[in-house]
Amino acid sequence: MRTGLIRILSAMVMVAALTGLSRPALALIEIDVTQGKVEPLPIAIPDLLGRSAKEQDYGREIAAVIAADLKSSGLFRPIDQKAFIQRISSINSTPRFGDWRVINAQALAAGQVTQVSDGRLKAEFRLWDVVAQKQMTGVQFFTTRKNWRRVAHLIADAIYKRLTGELGYFDTRLVFIAESGPKDKRVKRLAIMDQDGANLRYLTDGRSLVLTPRFSPKAQEITYMSYAGGRPRVYLLNIETGQQEIIGDFPGMSFAPRFSPDGYKIILSLQQDGNANIYTMDLRSRRWTRLTNSPSIDTGSSYSPDGSQIVFESDRGGSQQLYVMSARGGNARRISFGRGSYSTPVWSPRGDLIAFTKRSEGKFIIGVMRPDGKGERQLTSGFHNEGPTWAPNGRVLMFFRESRGSSGGPQLYQIDLTGYNERLVRTPGFASDPAWSPLIN
Amino acid sequence: MALRVLLTKGLLLGMLGLGLAACAGDTGRLGKNVAGKSAAPGSVEDFSLNVGDRVFFETDQSSLTSTARATLQRQATWLKTYRAVRVRIEGHADERGTREYNIALGARRASATRSYLVSLGVSPRRIRVTSFGKERPVATCDNISCWSQNRRAETKVVGAPSS
């Protein structure tokens, strides 16, 4: 081990790709996210400083959100503030590293909050390597007071990025389906919340059954399926204006919508008698293109991040399996060959993996495989797990898990790509069909 | 007029049944309470009790079993008797599949059901299809006894035509 260099061994797999990313950044403290189970990195996060009581309130709340974000990743262990010896009084003077070493902190994130004259908040923070006794990074953010949580998420993302070498994912949101009522008469509402469960908002009122929302990679838009008017169809919703439109007025049912990575197209399935085929619509020209034409159920499409390929599920071979084809359609090659059936493929934002739901021997498994079908790996297995979605850094996944029985229902879980650090994502009631947003700009 | 409103809302089964029977102008042999239960001939209740409004499927399958065919043959006879009636076939799947596949599977079951009724002489114009996937189970336990009840196509009487 090099001097002043703490390597925390975290996730397994992906060795080539990930070490490629993280090696150049290997200056000081570093979390190696390429290994198996991790010993989380102890980090001290004092309340951000403030001159006024109001600023101090913000400082306390921001520090708590940063700590919760980092802890949820499983890669960090925020140290109890009661253990702190030094009381930071200025972020511009070097900390007494010995005081932080004694409590086993390896990193220290110290910051301050200022209410700026135009009513906004300014948050500054510095990340210190306690062992090497050096500043690792320093950043400042401005935001409206209402958005103080975003500042906390941005700081947590900056810390995560500096210490893991990967992009953070804390400044993100989730759309999902909030469920209430008995199992045979579920009320389903489209809901949106921050990645950590804060700022929950319902986007539909529950009168119509709604399913499978997905974020646009570019705009503040969601595509989803709704049974409004008794006709199951795909809709496009602007989150900010609430404006809503039907995507294509087909005689039959349309479902399973996703955006293309450039945000200009929606790919979906159209039901035609007993078969479902995959189509895309260009949102600019409103032109439709048919991509599959088979006497089978072709659905669950997902683009590769470069937009050149599509993975989808089809039962053309007898059972549901995963296939990859060009984004222009044409020949599809089967990539799933394990025991069982495969569905809900989702291409990782990094391009290196495809996550899926697998049904095998009465269990529902969330797994990943490479786009060529090799390297299949199970992340979690149980009575019913379904519908993985990727954090924008391609490192963490979310899915839903149904509990058994008449009173059972779905809840959201997140899990590390390694299969470690599985956690319940808290929602007010049952929740399903999560979709992770891209990083918010 | 008032009756038609009731019909579309699916309310007041008894009254509605009388209305339908009157509409169809046929007291019909099918009103004879096959299952020994009373329902006005031509009524929604008559259809569900004496004819059978649903058929069941094997896991991941949409082919019609012999029991399903027998039920659909009765449905076709009833529908050819009460020609004023229109139906919506709702396809369903059990919870042991993923959401979108189940939506398509439900649609495929509804489509198979519709095709068979049409082959038996029911006008396709009287039949609409939709799918609820696994969204509307009738049985909610977590074993095969419930799942097999949920893999179904339901034929729902949705109303009489305007004539």
Coordinates of C-alpha atoms in Angstrom, one line a residue:
Chain A
M1 CA 0.0 0.0 0.0
R2 CA 1.3 3.4 -0.9
T3 CA 1.7 6.1 1.7
G4 CA -1.5 8.0 2.4
L5 CA -3.4 5.8 0.2
I6 CA -6.4 3.9 1.6
R7 CA -7.9 1.4 -0.7
I8 CA -11.3 0.3 0.3
L9 CA -12.1 -2.9 -1.5
S10 CA -15.7 -2.8 -2.7
A11 CA -17.4 -4.5 -5.5
M12 CA -16.4 -7.5 -7.5
V13 CA -16.6 -8.0 -11.4
M14 CA -16.3 -5.4 -14.1
V15 CA -12.6 -5.3 -13.3
A16 CA -11.3 -4.2 -16.6
A17 CA -13.8 -1.5 -17.3
L18 CA -13.9 -0.1 -13.8
T19 CA -10.2 -0.1 -12.9
G20 CA -9.7 1.6 -16.2
L21 CA -11.9 4.4 -14.9
S22 CA -10.6 4.6 -11.4
R23 CA -6.8 4.1 -11.7
P24 CA -5.9 7.6 -13.0
A25 CA -7.7 9.1 -10.0
L26 CA -5.8 7.0 -7.6
A27 CA -4.1 9.9 -5.9
L28 CA -5.2 9.8 -2.3
I29 CA -8.0 8.0 -0.6
E30 CA -9.8 5.8 -3.0
I31 CA -12.6 3.4 -2.9
D32 CA -11.9 0.5 -5.2
V33 CA -15.4 -0.3 -6.5
T34 CA -14.1 -3.2 -8.5
Q35 CA -14.0 -5.7 -5.7
G36 CA -16.5 -7.8 -3.7
K37 CA -18.0 -6.8 -0.4
V38 CA -16.7 -3.5 0.9
E39 CA -15.6 -2.2 4.2
P40 CA -17.2 1.2 4.0
L41 CA -15.0 4.2 4.3
P42 CA -15.3 6.1 7.6
I43 CA -16.0 9.7 6.8
A44 CA -16.7 12.7 9.1
I45 CA -19.4 15.1 8.0
P46 CA -19.8 18.0 10.5
D47 CA -22.8 20.3 10.1
L48 CA -22.0 22.9 7.5
L49 CA -21.1 26.2 9.2
G50 CA -23.4 29.2 9.1
R51 CA -23.3 32.6 10.6
S52 CA -27.0 33.0 11.3
A53 CA -29.3 30.6 13.1
K54 CA -31.1 30.0 9.8
E55 CA -27.9 29.2 7.9
Q56 CA -26.9 26.9 10.7
D57 CA -30.3 25.1 10.3
Y58 CA -29.6 24.6 6.6
G59 CA -26.1 23.5 7.5
R60 CA -27.3 20.8 9.9
E61 CA -29.9 19.5 7.5
I62 CA -27.6 19.5 4.5
A63 CA -25.0 17.5 6.5
A64 CA -27.6 15.0 7.4
V65 CA -28.7 14.5 3.8
I66 CA -25.1 14.1 2.6
A67 CA -24.5 11.5 5.3
A68 CA -27.6 9.6 4.5
D69 CA -26.8 9.6 0.7
L70 CA -23.3 8.3 1.3
K71 CA -24.4 5.7 3.8
S72 CA -27.0 4.4 1.4
S73 CA -24.4 3.6 -1.2
G74 CA -22.8 1.1 1.2
L75 CA -19.4 2.5 0.4
F76 CA -19.2 5.0 3.2
R77 CA -19.7 5.0 6.9
P78 CA -20.5 8.4 8.3
I79 CA -19.0 8.8 11.8
D80 CA -21.4 9.8 14.6
Q81 CA -20.9 13.5 15.1
K82 CA -20.8 13.0 18.9
A83 CA -17.4 11.4 18.5
F84 CA -15.9 14.5 16.9
I85 CA -13.0 16.2 18.8
Q86 CA -12.3 19.2 16.7
R87 CA -15.1 21.7 16.2
I88 CA -14.5 23.1 12.7
S89 CA -14.9 26.9 12.9
S90 CA -13.7 27.9 9.5
I91 CA -13.6 26.0 6.2
N92 CA -10.6 28.0 5.1
S93 CA -8.2 26.7 7.7
T94 CA -6.6 23.3 7.6
P95 CA -8.2 20.8 10.0
R96 CA -6.3 19.3 12.8
F97 CA -5.9 16.0 11.1
G98 CA -4.7 14.2 14.3
D99 CA -8.1 14.9 15.9
W100 CA -9.9 13.2 13.0
R101 CA -7.4 10.3 12.7
V102 CA -8.0 9.5 16.4
I103 CA -11.7 8.8 15.6
N104 CA -10.7 6.8 12.6
A105 CA -12.0 9.2 10.0
Q106 CA -10.3 8.7 6.7
A107 CA -12.1 11.6 5.0
L108 CA -13.5 14.8 6.3
A109 CA -16.1 16.9 4.4
A110 CA -16.4 20.3 5.9
G111 CA -18.6 23.1 4.5
Q112 CA -20.5 26.3 5.1
V113 CA -23.8 27.7 4.0
T114 CA -24.4 31.4 3.3
Q115 CA -27.6 33.1 2.4
V116 CA -26.7 35.3 -0.6
S117 CA -28.3 38.8 -1.1
D118 CA -30.5 37.6 -3.9
G119 CA -32.2 35.1 -1.6
R120 CA -30.3 32.1 -2.8
L121 CA -28.1 29.8 -0.8
K122 CA -24.4 29.4 -1.4
A123 CA -22.9 26.1 -0.1
E124 CA -19.1 25.5 -0.1
F125 CA -17.3 22.5 1.0
R126 CA -13.9 20.9 1.0
L127 CA -13.1 17.2 1.1
W128 CA -10.0 16.4 3.1
D129 CA -7.9 13.2 3.1
V130 CA -7.2 12.8 6.8
V131 CA -4.5 10.3 6.3
A132 CA -2.6 12.1 3.5
Q133 CA -3.4 15.4 5.2
K134 CA -4.5 17.0 1.9
Q135 CA -7.5 18.7 0.4
M136 CA -9.0 16.4 -2.2
T137 CA -11.5 18.7 -3.7
G138 CA -13.4 21.9 -3.0
V139 CA -16.7 22.9 -4.6
Q140 CA -19.4 25.6 -4.2
F141 CA -23.0 25.5 -5.3
F142 CA -25.7 28.1 -5.5
T143 CA -29.4 27.3 -5.3
T144 CA -32.7 28.6 -4.3
R145 CA -33.6 28.0 -0.6
K146 CA -36.4 25.7 -1.6
N147 CA -33.9 23.4 -3.3
W148 CA -31.5 23.0 -0.4
R149 CA -31.7 19.2 -0.6
R150 CA -30.4 19.3 -4.1
V151 CA -27.2 21.1 -2.8
A152 CA -26.8 18.3 -0.3
H153 CA -27.2 15.7 -3.1
L154 CA -24.7 17.6 -5.3
I155 CA -22.1 17.7 -2.5
A156 CA -22.7 14.0 -1.9
D157 CA -22.2 13.3 -5.6
A158 CA -18.9 15.3 -5.6
I159 CA -17.6 13.3 -2.6
Y160 CA -18.7 10.0 -4.2
K161 CA -17.1 10.9 -7.4
R162 CA -13.8 12.0 -5.9
L163 CA -13.5 8.9 -3.7
T164 CA -14.8 6.2 -6.1
G165 CA -13.8 7.6 -9.5
E166 CA -17.4 7.1 -10.7
L167 CA -20.2 9.5 -11.3
G168 CA -22.6 10.0 -8.4
Y169 CA -26.3 9.4 -8.5
F170 CA -27.7 11.2 -5.5
D171 CA -29.0 14.2 -7.4
T172 CA -31.6 12.1 -9.2
R173 CA -35.2 11.3 -9.0
L174 CA -37.5 8.3 -9.4
V175 CA -40.8 7.9 -11.1
F176 CA -42.8 4.9 -9.9
I177 CA -46.3 3.6 -9.4
A178 CA -47.7 4.3 -5.9
E179 CA -50.2 1.6 -5.0
S180 CA -53.1 1.6 -2.5
G181 CA -56.2 -0.5 -1.9
P182 CA -56.8 -4.2 -1.9
K183 CA -54.9 -6.5 -4.2
D184 CA -57.9 -7.2 -6.5
K185 CA -58.8 -3.5 -6.7
R186 CA -55.5 -1.7 -6.6
V187 CA -55.5 2.0 -7.1
K188 CA -52.3 3.0 -9.0
R189 CA -50.9 6.5 -9.2
L190 CA -48.0 7.9 -11.1
A191 CA -45.6 9.3 -8.5
I192 CA -42.2 11.1 -8.5
M193 CA -39.7 11.6 -5.7
D194 CA -36.1 12.3 -5.1
Q195 CA -33.8 9.3 -5.1
D196 CA -33.8 9.3 -1.3
G197 CA -37.6 9.4 -1.0
A198 CA -38.0 13.1 -0.3
N199 CA -40.3 15.5 -2.2
L200 CA -42.8 12.9 -3.2
R201 CA -45.5 14.2 -5.6
Y202 CA -48.4 12.4 -7.3
L203 CA -48.8 13.0 -10.9
T204 CA -52.1 11.3 -11.5
D205 CA -55.1 11.0 -9.3
G206 CA -55.7 7.2 -9.3
R207 CA -58.9 7.2 -11.3
S208 CA -57.2 5.5 -14.2
L209 CA -54.9 2.5 -14.0
V210 CA -51.3 3.6 -14.8
L211 CA -48.2 1.5 -15.3
T212 CA -44.6 1.4 -16.3
P213 CA -43.4 5.1 -16.3
R214 CA -40.0 6.0 -17.8
F215 CA -38.0 9.2 -17.8
S216 CA -36.9 11.1 -20.8
P217 CA -33.1 11.3 -20.9
K218 CA -33.3 14.9 -21.9
A219 CA -36.5 16.7 -21.0
Q220 CA -38.7 16.9 -18.0
E221 CA -41.0 14.3 -19.5
I222 CA -42.3 10.9 -18.6
T223 CA -43.8 8.2 -20.9
Y224 CA -46.1 5.7 -19.3
M225 CA -49.1 3.5 -20.0
S226 CA -52.6 4.5 -18.9
Y227 CA -56.0 2.9 -19.1
A228 CA -57.7 6.3 -19.2
G229 CA -61.0 6.1 -21.0
G230 CA -60.9 2.3 -20.8
R231 CA -58.3 2.2 -23.6
P232 CA -54.8 1.1 -22.6
R233 CA -52.4 3.3 -24.4
V234 CA -49.0 5.0 -24.1
Y235 CA -48.9 8.6 -23.0
L236 CA -46.3 11.4 -22.8
L237 CA -46.5 13.7 -19.7
N238 CA -44.6 16.9 -19.1
I239 CA -43.7 16.9 -15.4
E240 CA -43.5 20.6 -15.1
T241 CA -46.6 21.7 -17.0
G242 CA -48.7 18.7 -16.4
Q243 CA -49.5 18.6 -20.1
Q244 CA -50.3 15.2 -21.4
E245 CA -50.7 13.6 -24.8
I246 CA -51.4 10.2 -26.3
I247 CA -48.5 8.7 -28.3
G248 CA -50.2 7.6 -31.5
D249 CA -53.8 6.8 -31.8
F250 CA -53.9 3.2 -32.7
P251 CA -56.9 0.9 -32.8
G252 CA -55.3 -1.6 -30.5
M253 CA -53.4 -1.4 -27.3
S254 CA -49.9 0.3 -27.0
F255 CA -47.7 -0.5 -24.1
A256 CA -44.1 -0.9 -22.8
P257 CA -42.8 2.6 -23.8
R258 CA -39.2 3.8 -23.4
F259 CA -37.3 6.8 -24.7
S260 CA -34.4 6.5 -27.1
P261 CA -31.1 7.8 -25.5
D262 CA -31.3 11.1 -27.5
G263 CA -34.8 11.6 -26.2
Y264 CA -36.3 12.0 -29.7
K265 CA -38.0 8.7 -30.1
I266 CA -40.3 6.5 -28.1
I267 CA -40.1 2.8 -28.6
L268 CA -43.1 0.7 -27.6
S269 CA -45.1 -2.4 -28.3
L270 CA -48.4 -2.5 -30.3
Q271 CA -50.8 -5.3 -29.7
Q272 CA -52.1 -6.7 -33.0
D273 CA -54.5 -9.6 -32.3
G274 CA -52.5 -12.2 -30.4
N275 CA -49.1 -10.7 -31.2
A276 CA -47.2 -7.7 -29.9
N277 CA -44.7 -5.9 -32.2
I278 CA -42.1 -3.2 -31.6
Y279 CA -42.4 0.2 -33.1
T280 CA -40.7 3.5 -32.7
M281 CA -42.2 7.0 -33.1
D282 CA -40.1 10.0 -33.9
L283 CA -41.4 12.7 -31.6
R284 CA -40.4 15.4 -34.1
S285 CA -41.8 14.1 -37.3
R286 CA -44.4 11.9 -35.6
R287 CA -43.4 9.2 -38.0
W288 CA -43.8 5.5 -37.1
T289 CA -41.4 2.7 -37.9
R290 CA -42.1 -0.9 -37.4
L291 CA -39.1 -2.9 -36.0
T292 CA -40.4 -6.4 -35.5
N293 CA -42.9 -8.5 -37.4
S294 CA -43.2 -11.9 -35.8
P295 CA -46.1 -14.1 -34.6
S296 CA -45.0 -13.6 -31.0
I297 CA -45.0 -11.2 -28.1
D298 CA -42.1 -8.8 -28.7
T299 CA -41.9 -6.2 -25.9
G300 CA -39.8 -4.7 -23.1
S301 CA -37.5 -2.8 -25.5
S302 CA -34.5 -1.0 -24.3
Y303 CA -31.9 1.0 -26.3
S304 CA -28.1 0.6 -25.9
P305 CA -26.8 4.0 -24.6
D306 CA -25.3 4.8 -28.0
G307 CA -28.7 4.3 -29.6
S308 CA -27.4 1.7 -32.1
Q309 CA -29.0 -1.4 -30.7
I310 CA -32.1 -2.6 -28.9
V311 CA -32.5 -5.4 -26.5
F312 CA -36.1 -6.8 -26.1
E313 CA -37.9 -9.8 -24.8
S314 CA -39.8 -12.2 -27.1
D315 CA -41.5 -15.6 -26.8
R316 CA -40.8 -16.3 -30.5
G317 CA -38.7 -19.3 -29.5
G318 CA -41.4 -20.7 -27.2
S319 CA -40.6 -19.0 -23.9
Q320 CA -39.7 -15.4 -23.1
Q321 CA -36.0 -14.8 -23.9
L322 CA -33.8 -11.8 -24.5
Y323 CA -32.9 -10.7 -28.0
V324 CA -30.6 -8.0 -29.4
M325 CA -31.2 -6.3 -32.8
S326 CA -30.1 -3.2 -34.6
A327 CA -32.0 0.0 -33.7
R328 CA -33.2 -0.1 -37.3
G329 CA -34.8 -3.6 -36.8
G330 CA -33.9 -6.6 -38.8
N331 CA -32.4 -9.8 -37.6
A332 CA -32.4 -10.4 -33.8
R333 CA -30.1 -12.7 -32.0
R334 CA -31.0 -14.4 -28.8
I335 CA -28.7 -13.7 -25.9
S336 CA -30.3 -15.5 -23.0
F337 CA -29.7 -19.2 -22.7
G338 CA -29.9 -20.0 -19.0
R339 CA -32.6 -22.2 -17.4
G340 CA -35.9 -20.3 -17.2
S341 CA -37.5 -17.3 -18.9
Y342 CA -36.1 -13.8 -19.2
S343 CA -37.9 -10.5 -19.4
T344 CA -37.7 -6.7 -18.7
P345 CA -34.2 -6.2 -20.2
V346 CA -32.6 -2.8 -19.4
W347 CA -29.3 -1.7 -21.0
S348 CA -26.9 -0.2 -18.5
P349 CA -26.1 3.5 -19.0
R350 CA -22.5 2.4 -19.2
G351 CA -23.3 0.0 -22.0
D352 CA -21.5 -2.9 -20.5
L353 CA -24.4 -4.9 -19.1
I354 CA -28.1 -5.7 -19.5
A355 CA -30.2 -6.2 -16.4
F356 CA -33.2 -8.4 -16.5
T357 CA -35.9 -10.3 -14.6
K358 CA -35.5 -14.0 -14.8
R359 CA -38.1 -16.6 -13.8
S360 CA -36.6 -19.9 -12.9
E361 CA -37.9 -22.8 -10.8
G362 CA -40.6 -20.7 -9.2
K363 CA -38.3 -17.8 -8.2
F364 CA -38.0 -14.4 -9.6
I365 CA -34.4 -13.2 -10.0
I366 CA -32.8 -9.9 -10.8
G367 CA -29.7 -10.4 -12.8
V368 CA -27.2 -9.0 -15.3
M369 CA -25.4 -10.3 -18.3
R370 CA -23.2 -8.8 -21.0
P371 CA -24.8 -7.6 -24.2
D372 CA -23.4 -10.8 -25.9
G373 CA -25.2 -12.9 -23.3
K374 CA -22.1 -14.0 -21.5
G375 CA -21.3 -13.5 -17.9
E376 CA -24.8 -13.9 -16.5
R377 CA -24.9 -13.1 -12.8
Q378 CA -27.7 -13.1 -10.2
L379 CA -28.0 -10.1 -7.9
T380 CA -31.1 -11.2 -5.9
S381 CA -33.6 -14.0 -6.0
G382 CA -36.9 -14.6 -4.2
F383 CA -40.6 -15.1 -4.4
H384 CA -41.1 -12.1 -6.7
N385 CA -38.5 -9.5 -7.8
E386 CA -39.2 -7.6 -11.0
G387 CA -38.3 -4.7 -13.2
P388 CA -34.8 -3.5 -12.7
T389 CA -33.8 0.1 -13.5
W390 CA -30.3 1.6 -13.5
A391 CA -28.9 4.6 -11.6
P392 CA -27.3 6.9 -14.2
N393 CA -23.8 5.8 -13.2
G394 CA -24.6 2.1 -14.0
R395 CA -23.5 1.1 -10.6
V396 CA -26.7 0.7 -8.5
L397 CA -30.1 -0.8 -9.6
M398 CA -33.6 -0.5 -8.2
F399 CA -36.4 -3.0 -8.7
F400 CA -39.6 -4.0 -6.9
R401 CA -40.3 -6.9 -4.7
E402 CA -43.7 -8.3 -4.1
S403 CA -44.6 -9.9 -0.7
R404 CA -46.8 -13.0 -0.6
G405 CA -50.5 -13.3 0.0
S406 CA -53.7 -11.3 -0.1
S407 CA -52.3 -8.5 2.0
G408 CA -48.9 -8.6 0.2
G409 CA -47.7 -5.9 -2.2
P410 CA -44.7 -4.4 -3.9
Q411 CA -42.0 -2.3 -2.4
L412 CA -38.9 -0.7 -4.0
Y413 CA -35.4 -2.0 -3.3
Q414 CA -32.0 -0.8 -4.4
I415 CA -29.0 -3.1 -4.8
D416 CA -25.4 -2.6 -5.8
L417 CA -24.2 -4.1 -9.0
T418 CA -22.2 -6.6 -7.0
G419 CA -25.4 -8.0 -5.3
Y420 CA -24.4 -6.4 -2.0
N421 CA -26.0 -3.5 -0.1
E422 CA -29.6 -4.4 -0.8
R423 CA -31.9 -1.8 0.8
L424 CA -35.6 -1.0 1.0
V425 CA -36.4 2.4 -0.5
R426 CA -39.0 3.9 1.7
T427 CA -42.3 5.0 0.2
P428 CA -45.6 5.9 1.9
G429 CA -47.4 2.8 0.6
F430 CA -46.8 0.0 -1.8
A431 CA -44.7 0.9 -4.8
S432 CA -43.8 -0.7 -8.1
D433 CA -42.3 0.0 -11.6
P434 CA -39.5 2.3 -10.5
A435 CA -37.6 4.2 -13.2
W436 CA -34.4 6.1 -12.3
S437 CA -34.0 9.6 -13.8
P438 CA -30.8 10.6 -15.6
L439 CA -28.5 13.0 -13.7
I440 CA -30.4 16.2 -13.3
N441 CA -28.9 19.2 -15.1
Chain B
M1 CA -83.3 5.6 -22.8
A2 CA -83.0 5.3 -19.0
L3 CA -82.5 1.6 -19.5
R4 CA -79.6 2.2 -21.8
V5 CA -77.9 4.4 -19.3
L6 CA -78.3 1.7 -16.7
L7 CA -76.9 -0.9 -19.2
T8 CA -73.8 1.0 -19.8
K9 CA -73.2 1.5 -16.2
G10 CA -73.8 -2.1 -15.4
L11 CA -76.1 -1.3 -12.6
L12 CA -79.2 -3.0 -11.1
L13 CA -78.8 -6.4 -12.6
G14 CA -82.3 -7.6 -12.1
M15 CA -84.0 -4.6 -13.8
L16 CA -81.4 -4.6 -16.5
G17 CA -82.0 -8.3 -17.2
L18 CA -85.7 -7.7 -17.7
G19 CA -84.9 -4.8 -20.0
L20 CA -82.5 -6.9 -22.1
A21 CA -84.9 -9.8 -22.3
A22 CA -87.6 -7.5 -23.5
C23 CA -85.2 -5.9 -26.0
A24 CA -84.2 -9.3 -27.4
G25 CA -87.9 -10.3 -27.4
D26 CA -87.0 -13.8 -26.6
T27 CA -87.5 -15.6 -23.3
G28 CA -85.1 -18.2 -24.7
R29 CA -84.2 -21.7 -23.8
L30 CA -81.0 -20.5 -22.2
G31 CA -83.0 -18.8 -19.5
K32 CA -83.8 -22.2 -18.0
N33 CA -81.4 -21.9 -15.2
V34 CA -79.0 -24.6 -16.1
A35 CA -77.2 -24.3 -12.8
G36 CA -80.4 -24.2 -11.0
K37 CA -80.1 -20.6 -10.2
S38 CA -82.6 -18.0 -11.1
A39 CA -81.8 -15.2 -13.4
A40 CA -83.8 -13.4 -16.0
P41 CA -83.2 -14.9 -19.4
G42 CA -80.8 -12.7 -21.4
S43 CA -79.6 -10.8 -18.4
V44 CA -76.0 -10.3 -17.4
E45 CA -76.7 -12.6 -14.4
D46 CA -78.1 -15.2 -16.7
F47 CA -74.9 -15.0 -18.8
S48 CA -72.6 -15.3 -15.9
L49 CA -74.5 -17.9 -13.9
N50 CA -76.0 -20.1 -16.5
V51 CA -73.7 -19.7 -19.5
G52 CA -70.3 -19.0 -17.8
D53 CA -68.6 -15.7 -18.4
R54 CA -65.0 -16.8 -18.1
V55 CA -62.6 -19.4 -19.4
F56 CA -59.2 -20.4 -17.9
F57 CA -55.8 -21.0 -19.3
E58 CA -52.6 -22.9 -18.5
T59 CA -49.5 -21.0 -17.5
D60 CA -48.1 -18.9 -20.3
Q61 CA -50.7 -20.4 -22.7
S62 CA -53.5 -18.9 -24.7
S63 CA -54.8 -22.1 -26.3
L64 CA -58.3 -23.0 -25.4
T65 CA -58.9 -26.1 -23.3
S66 CA -61.8 -28.4 -24.0
T67 CA -63.6 -26.9 -21.0
A68 CA -63.0 -23.4 -22.3
R69 CA -64.3 -24.4 -25.7
A70 CA -67.5 -25.8 -24.1
T71 CA -68.0 -22.6 -22.2
L72 CA -67.4 -20.5 -25.3
Q73 CA -69.9 -22.6 -27.3
R74 CA -72.5 -21.8 -24.7
Q75 CA -71.5 -18.1 -24.9
A76 CA -71.8 -18.2 -28.7
T77 CA -75.3 -19.8 -28.5
W78 CA -76.4 -17.2 -26.0
L79 CA -75.0 -14.3 -28.0
K80 CA -76.7 -15.6 -31.1
T81 CA -79.9 -15.7 -29.1
Y82 CA -79.6 -12.2 -27.6
R83 CA -78.4 -10.4 -30.6
A84 CA -78.7 -7.0 -29.1
V85 CA -75.9 -7.7 -26.7
R86 CA -72.3 -6.5 -27.2
V87 CA -69.4 -7.8 -25.2
R88 CA -65.9 -6.9 -24.1
I89 CA -63.5 -9.7 -23.6
E90 CA -60.9 -9.0 -20.9
G91 CA -57.8 -11.1 -21.0
H92 CA -55.9 -11.6 -17.7
A93 CA -52.8 -13.2 -16.5
D94 CA -51.7 -14.5 -13.1
E95 CA -49.1 -12.7 -11.0
R96 CA -46.3 -15.1 -11.8
G97 CA -45.1 -13.2 -14.8
T98 CA -43.6 -9.7 -15.5
R99 CA -46.0 -6.8 -16.1
E100 CA -45.6 -6.0 -19.7
Y101 CA -45.4 -9.6 -20.9
N102 CA -48.6 -10.3 -18.9
I103 CA -50.4 -7.4 -20.6
A104 CA -49.6 -9.0 -24.0
L105 CA -50.4 -12.5 -22.8
G106 CA -53.8 -11.2 -21.5
A107 CA -54.4 -9.7 -24.9
R108 CA -53.4 -12.9 -26.7
R109 CA -55.9 -14.8 -24.5
A110 CA -58.6 -12.3 -25.2
S111 CA -57.8 -12.6 -28.9
A112 CA -58.0 -16.4 -28.9
T113 CA -61.3 -16.2 -27.1
R114 CA -62.7 -13.7 -29.6
S115 CA -61.5 -15.7 -32.6
Y116 CA -63.3 -18.8 -31.3
L117 CA -66.5 -16.9 -30.7
V118 CA -66.3 -15.5 -34.2
S119 CA -65.7 -18.9 -35.7
L120 CA -68.9 -20.0 -34.0
G121 CA -70.8 -17.3 -35.8
V122 CA -70.8 -14.3 -33.4
S123 CA -70.3 -11.1 -35.4
P124 CA -66.8 -9.6 -34.7
R125 CA -68.4 -6.2 -34.6
R126 CA -70.1 -7.2 -31.3
I127 CA -66.9 -8.1 -29.6
R128 CA -64.2 -5.8 -28.3
V129 CA -61.1 -7.0 -26.6
T130 CA -58.8 -5.6 -24.0
S131 CA -56.1 -6.9 -21.5
F132 CA -55.5 -6.2 -17.9
G133 CA -52.4 -8.3 -17.6
K134 CA -51.9 -9.2 -14.0
E135 CA -53.6 -6.0 -12.8
R136 CA -57.0 -7.4 -11.8
P137 CA -56.7 -10.7 -10.1
V138 CA -59.9 -12.3 -8.8
A139 CA -58.1 -14.5 -6.3
T140 CA -55.3 -13.0 -4.3
C141 CA -53.6 -15.9 -2.4
D142 CA -50.0 -16.9 -3.3
N143 CA -50.4 -20.4 -4.6
I144 CA -51.5 -22.2 -7.6
S145 CA -55.2 -22.4 -6.6
C146 CA -55.4 -18.7 -7.0
W147 CA -53.1 -18.3 -9.9
S148 CA -55.1 -20.7 -12.0
Q149 CA -58.3 -18.7 -11.4
N150 CA -56.5 -15.5 -12.5
R151 CA -55.3 -16.9 -15.9
R152 CA -58.6 -16.1 -17.6
A153 CA -60.6 -14.4 -20.3
E154 CA -63.8 -12.8 -19.1
T155 CA -66.6 -12.0 -21.4
K156 CA -68.4 -9.0 -20.2
V157 CA -71.8 -7.8 -21.4
V158 CA -71.3 -4.2 -22.0
G159 CA -74.6 -3.1 -23.4
A160 CA -77.3 -3.3 -26.0
P161 CA -77.1 -1.6 -29.4
S162 CA -79.2 1.4 -30.2
S163 CA -81.7 -0.4 -32.3

